[in-house]
Amino acid sequence: MSGSIKAIDAVVNIWTPEALAHRPNWGPGFFVGKMKADQGLMEGISLEATIDRMDAAGIEKAFLIAPKSGRVGLPGCYHLPYAVVARAVERYPDRFYGLAGVDPYEGMEGVRQLERAVRDDGFIGAHCYPHWFDLAPDHAKYYPFYAKCVELDVPYQLQVGQSMIYAPEHRTRSVGRPITLDAVACDFPELRLIGIHVGIPWVEEMIAMAWKHPNVFIGADAHSPKYWPQAFVNYLNSYGQDKVIFGTDFPVLDFARTLREIAALDLKSVVREKFLRGNVERIYRLTER
């Protein structure tokens, strides 16, 4: 457990029955079959039950994603309406924040949707799955979204590393090599970029990007801490202690189990506080809200 530290989970899928109604039917096969998530969650879980699970694990706040997974109409693809997350945040503003999904093919209309989500609905950042669009993070189609995030002064969170086979009818290639963040960070040095899912199997690339660029960070979610590469644990516990934020990608990882595995890593106390809370507060400027 997180002990006296009130953790902030930066990567959480909203899993209410309402949210699941917008998802295609490949979910149980992937989340349970491949990722070994709790079968009992596949029918959905209320916001109240989610908060109960967070409380039991020592997690105070969670960032709820409104994902845009591929282009609407293609097999296995879907967009979760921003409004689903916005209502959850409105209902429990002291527990949840919203992240707005990005579909680079929506162009300027997508940019305007992102702006409205931040300015009008209180979303605190953008979120993207590059593999669902078969476009690496340094593709030009993303650049208007990066520029808008700089203008709005909000971070941009995106999956790096290997993608999985989520929907057999829409197999996604692993286009999110961490090295592709290099061009983005060079072109947008003010943009706060968070490469989530650790970067596995290119962890050393992800570490190199976070080390090189002041505004590139790593999200440590979706992979069980007990299986993290030792190089990543060493980085987190030393010169990377200001560059990594905690997440689960719930329901991929269980809240309580993940915190127990982090406790077993025997991180330095100052590192643990930064990792579980301090870094994400700074990067997302939560104390200013």
Coordinates of C-alpha atoms in Angstrom, one line a residue:
M1 CA 0.0 0.0 0.0
S2 CA 1.0 3.6 -0.4
G3 CA 1.3 4.1 3.4
S4 CA 0.9 7.8 4.5
I5 CA 1.3 9.0 0.9
K6 CA -2.0 9.8 -0.8
A7 CA -1.2 8.5 -4.3
I8 CA -2.5 9.9 -7.6
D9 CA -3.1 7.5 -10.4
A10 CA -2.4 9.2 -13.7
V11 CA -3.8 6.5 -16.0
V12 CA -7.3 5.0 -15.3
N13 CA -10.0 3.7 -17.6
I14 CA -13.5 4.7 -16.6
W15 CA -15.2 1.4 -16.3
T16 CA -18.8 2.2 -15.5
P17 CA -21.6 0.3 -17.4
E18 CA -22.3 3.6 -19.2
A19 CA -18.6 3.8 -20.4
L20 CA -18.5 0.2 -21.4
A21 CA -21.6 0.6 -23.6
H22 CA -19.5 2.7 -25.9
R23 CA -16.7 0.1 -26.2
P24 CA -16.6 -2.7 -28.8
N25 CA -16.9 -6.3 -27.8
W26 CA -13.2 -7.2 -27.8
G27 CA -12.8 -6.0 -24.2
P28 CA -13.3 -9.2 -22.2
G29 CA -11.1 -11.2 -24.5
F30 CA -8.2 -8.7 -24.2
F31 CA -8.5 -7.5 -20.6
V32 CA -9.3 -10.9 -19.1
G33 CA -7.7 -13.2 -21.6
K34 CA -4.5 -11.4 -22.3
M35 CA -4.0 -8.9 -19.4
K36 CA -5.5 -11.2 -16.7
A37 CA -7.8 -8.4 -15.4
D38 CA -10.6 -9.3 -12.9
Q39 CA -13.4 -11.1 -14.8
G40 CA -15.9 -9.7 -12.3
L41 CA -15.2 -6.2 -13.6
M42 CA -16.2 -6.9 -17.2
E43 CA -19.8 -6.0 -16.6
G44 CA -18.8 -2.6 -15.3
I45 CA -18.1 -1.0 -11.9
S46 CA -19.7 2.1 -10.5
L47 CA -17.8 5.3 -9.7
E48 CA -18.5 4.7 -6.1
A49 CA -17.1 1.2 -6.2
T50 CA -14.1 2.5 -8.1
I51 CA -13.5 5.1 -5.3
D52 CA -13.8 2.3 -2.7
R53 CA -11.1 0.4 -4.4
M54 CA -8.9 3.5 -4.6
D55 CA -9.4 4.1 -0.9
A56 CA -8.5 0.6 0.0
A57 CA -5.3 1.0 -2.0
G58 CA -4.4 4.4 -0.7
I59 CA -5.1 6.3 -3.9
E60 CA -6.7 9.7 -3.5
K61 CA -7.2 10.8 -7.1
A62 CA -7.3 9.3 -10.5
F63 CA -7.1 10.6 -14.1
L64 CA -9.9 9.2 -16.1
I65 CA -9.3 8.8 -19.9
A66 CA -11.8 9.5 -22.6
P67 CA -10.0 7.5 -25.2
K68 CA -10.2 7.8 -29.0
S69 CA -9.0 4.4 -30.1
G70 CA -8.7 4.5 -33.9
R71 CA -10.9 6.1 -36.5
V72 CA -14.6 5.6 -35.9
G73 CA -16.1 3.1 -38.3
L74 CA -13.0 0.9 -38.6
P75 CA -13.3 -2.6 -37.1
G76 CA -12.7 -2.6 -33.4
C77 CA -12.3 1.2 -33.1
Y78 CA -14.3 3.5 -30.9
H79 CA -14.3 6.9 -29.3
L80 CA -15.6 7.4 -25.7
P81 CA -17.5 10.7 -25.6
Y82 CA -15.8 13.3 -23.5
A83 CA -19.1 13.9 -21.7
V84 CA -18.9 10.5 -20.0
V85 CA -15.7 11.5 -18.2
A86 CA -16.8 15.1 -17.7
R87 CA -19.9 13.9 -15.8
A88 CA -17.8 11.6 -13.6
V89 CA -15.5 14.5 -12.8
E90 CA -18.4 16.8 -12.1
R91 CA -19.9 14.3 -9.7
Y92 CA -16.6 13.7 -7.8
P93 CA -14.4 16.7 -8.4
D94 CA -12.2 15.9 -5.4
R95 CA -11.4 12.4 -6.7
F96 CA -11.2 12.5 -10.5
Y97 CA -9.7 14.5 -13.3
G98 CA -10.3 14.1 -17.1
L99 CA -7.9 13.4 -20.0
A100 CA -9.2 14.1 -23.5
G101 CA -8.5 11.5 -26.2
V102 CA -6.9 12.5 -29.5
D103 CA -7.7 11.2 -33.0
P104 CA -5.1 12.8 -35.3
Y105 CA -7.4 12.2 -38.3
E106 CA -10.0 14.6 -36.9
G107 CA -7.7 17.5 -37.7
M108 CA -8.7 21.0 -36.6
E109 CA -12.1 19.8 -35.5
G110 CA -10.4 17.5 -33.1
V111 CA -8.2 20.3 -31.9
R112 CA -11.2 22.5 -31.2
Q113 CA -12.9 19.6 -29.3
L114 CA -9.7 19.3 -27.2
E115 CA -9.7 23.0 -26.5
R116 CA -13.4 23.0 -25.4
A117 CA -12.7 20.0 -23.2
V118 CA -9.9 21.9 -21.4
R119 CA -11.4 25.4 -21.3
D120 CA -15.1 24.5 -20.7
D121 CA -15.1 21.1 -19.1
G122 CA -12.1 21.2 -16.9
F123 CA -10.0 18.5 -18.6
I124 CA -6.4 18.7 -17.5
G125 CA -4.6 17.2 -20.5
A126 CA -4.6 15.2 -23.7
H127 CA -4.2 11.4 -24.2
C128 CA -3.4 9.4 -27.3
Y129 CA -2.8 5.8 -28.5
P130 CA -0.6 6.2 -31.6
H131 CA -0.8 2.6 -32.5
W132 CA -4.5 2.8 -33.1
F133 CA -3.8 5.2 -35.9
D134 CA -0.7 3.5 -37.3
L135 CA 1.1 6.9 -37.0
A136 CA 4.3 7.3 -34.9
P137 CA 4.2 10.2 -32.4
D138 CA 6.4 12.4 -34.7
H139 CA 3.9 12.4 -37.6
A140 CA 2.7 15.8 -38.8
K141 CA -0.9 14.9 -38.1
Y142 CA -0.3 15.2 -34.4
Y143 CA 1.4 18.6 -34.5
P144 CA -1.7 20.8 -34.3
F145 CA -2.6 18.9 -31.1
Y146 CA 0.8 19.4 -29.7
A147 CA 0.7 23.1 -30.5
K148 CA -2.7 23.4 -28.9
C149 CA -1.5 21.7 -25.7
V150 CA 1.4 24.2 -25.5
E151 CA -1.1 27.1 -26.0
L152 CA -3.4 25.6 -23.3
D153 CA -0.5 24.8 -21.0
V154 CA -1.6 21.2 -20.5
P155 CA 0.4 17.9 -20.8
Y156 CA 0.1 15.4 -23.5
Q157 CA 0.1 11.7 -22.5
L158 CA 0.6 9.0 -25.0
Q159 CA 1.4 5.3 -25.1
V160 CA 5.0 4.3 -26.0
G161 CA 6.5 0.9 -26.4
Q162 CA 4.9 -2.2 -27.7
S163 CA 1.2 -2.3 -28.6
M164 CA -0.9 -5.5 -28.2
I165 CA -3.5 -7.3 -30.2
Y166 CA -6.6 -5.6 -28.8
A167 CA -9.1 -6.5 -31.5
P168 CA -8.2 -9.4 -33.7
E169 CA -10.0 -7.7 -36.6
H170 CA -7.8 -4.6 -36.2
R171 CA -4.2 -5.6 -35.4
T172 CA -2.1 -2.6 -34.5
R173 CA 1.6 -2.2 -35.2
S174 CA 4.0 -1.0 -32.5
V175 CA 4.6 2.5 -33.9
G176 CA 5.3 4.1 -30.5
R177 CA 9.1 3.8 -30.3
P178 CA 10.2 6.2 -27.5
I179 CA 12.9 7.6 -29.8
T180 CA 10.1 9.2 -31.9
L181 CA 9.5 11.6 -29.0
D182 CA 12.9 13.2 -29.7
A183 CA 11.7 15.2 -32.7
V184 CA 8.5 16.2 -30.9
A185 CA 10.4 17.5 -27.9
C186 CA 12.8 19.3 -30.1
D187 CA 10.0 21.0 -32.0
F188 CA 7.9 21.7 -28.9
P189 CA 10.3 22.2 -26.0
E190 CA 7.6 23.7 -23.9
L191 CA 5.2 20.7 -24.3
R192 CA 5.0 18.4 -21.3
L193 CA 5.1 14.9 -22.8
I194 CA 4.4 11.8 -20.8
G195 CA 5.2 8.5 -22.4
I196 CA 3.0 6.0 -20.6
H197 CA 3.2 2.2 -20.3
V198 CA 6.9 2.5 -19.3
G199 CA 8.2 2.1 -22.9
I200 CA 8.7 -1.7 -22.8
P201 CA 10.5 -3.2 -24.6
W202 CA 12.4 0.0 -25.4
V203 CA 12.9 1.1 -21.8
E204 CA 16.4 2.5 -22.3
E205 CA 15.1 4.6 -25.2
M206 CA 12.4 6.0 -23.0
I207 CA 14.9 6.7 -20.2
A208 CA 17.2 8.4 -22.8
M209 CA 14.4 10.7 -23.9
A210 CA 13.4 11.6 -20.4
W211 CA 17.1 12.3 -19.5
K212 CA 17.6 14.4 -22.6
H213 CA 14.5 16.6 -22.6
P214 CA 13.4 18.6 -19.5
N215 CA 9.7 18.2 -20.4
V216 CA 9.6 14.5 -21.3
F217 CA 8.4 12.2 -18.5
I218 CA 7.6 8.5 -18.1
G219 CA 4.3 7.0 -16.9
A220 CA 4.8 3.7 -15.1
D221 CA 1.5 2.0 -15.7
A222 CA 0.1 -1.1 -17.5
H223 CA 3.1 -3.3 -16.5
S224 CA 3.2 -4.9 -13.1
P225 CA 6.0 -3.3 -11.0
K226 CA 7.4 -6.7 -10.1
Y227 CA 8.2 -7.3 -13.8
W228 CA 9.7 -3.8 -14.5
P229 CA 13.2 -4.0 -16.0
Q230 CA 15.9 -3.5 -13.5
A231 CA 17.3 -0.6 -15.5
F232 CA 14.0 1.2 -15.1
V233 CA 13.8 0.6 -11.3
N234 CA 17.4 1.9 -11.0
Y235 CA 16.5 5.0 -13.0
L236 CA 13.4 5.7 -10.9
N237 CA 15.3 5.3 -7.7
S238 CA 18.2 7.6 -8.7
Y239 CA 18.6 10.3 -11.3
G240 CA 15.1 9.7 -12.7
Q241 CA 13.3 10.3 -9.5
D242 CA 11.8 13.6 -10.8
K243 CA 10.8 12.2 -14.2
V244 CA 8.4 9.2 -13.5
I245 CA 4.7 9.2 -12.5
F246 CA 2.6 6.5 -11.1
G247 CA -0.3 4.8 -12.9
T248 CA -2.2 1.5 -13.2
D249 CA -4.2 1.7 -16.5
F250 CA -7.0 0.1 -14.4
P251 CA -8.5 -2.4 -14.9
V252 CA -5.3 -3.7 -16.6
L253 CA -3.6 -3.5 -13.1
D254 CA -5.4 -3.7 -9.8
F255 CA -5.0 -0.6 -7.6
A256 CA -4.1 -2.5 -4.4
R257 CA -1.9 -5.1 -5.9
T258 CA 0.1 -2.5 -7.8
L259 CA 0.8 -0.5 -4.7
R260 CA 1.9 -3.6 -2.9
E261 CA 4.3 -4.4 -5.6
I262 CA 5.7 -0.9 -5.6
A263 CA 6.2 -1.2 -1.8
A264 CA 8.2 -4.4 -2.4
L265 CA 10.7 -2.4 -4.6
D266 CA 12.1 -0.7 -1.5
L267 CA 12.3 2.7 -3.1
K268 CA 13.9 5.5 -1.2
S269 CA 11.3 7.4 0.8
V270 CA 11.8 10.7 -1.1
V271 CA 11.6 8.8 -4.4
R272 CA 8.4 7.1 -3.4
E273 CA 6.7 10.4 -2.5
K274 CA 7.7 12.0 -5.8
F275 CA 6.7 8.9 -7.8
L276 CA 3.3 8.4 -6.2
R277 CA 2.3 12.0 -5.9
G278 CA 4.8 14.9 -6.1
N279 CA 5.9 14.5 -9.7
V280 CA 2.4 14.3 -11.2
E281 CA 1.2 17.3 -9.1
R282 CA 4.1 19.3 -10.5
I283 CA 3.8 18.2 -14.2
Y284 CA 0.0 18.7 -14.2
R285 CA 0.1 21.7 -11.9
L286 CA -2.6 20.2 -9.7
T287 CA -1.8 22.4 -6.7
E288 CA -2.7 25.5 -8.9
R289 CA -6.2 24.1 -9.5

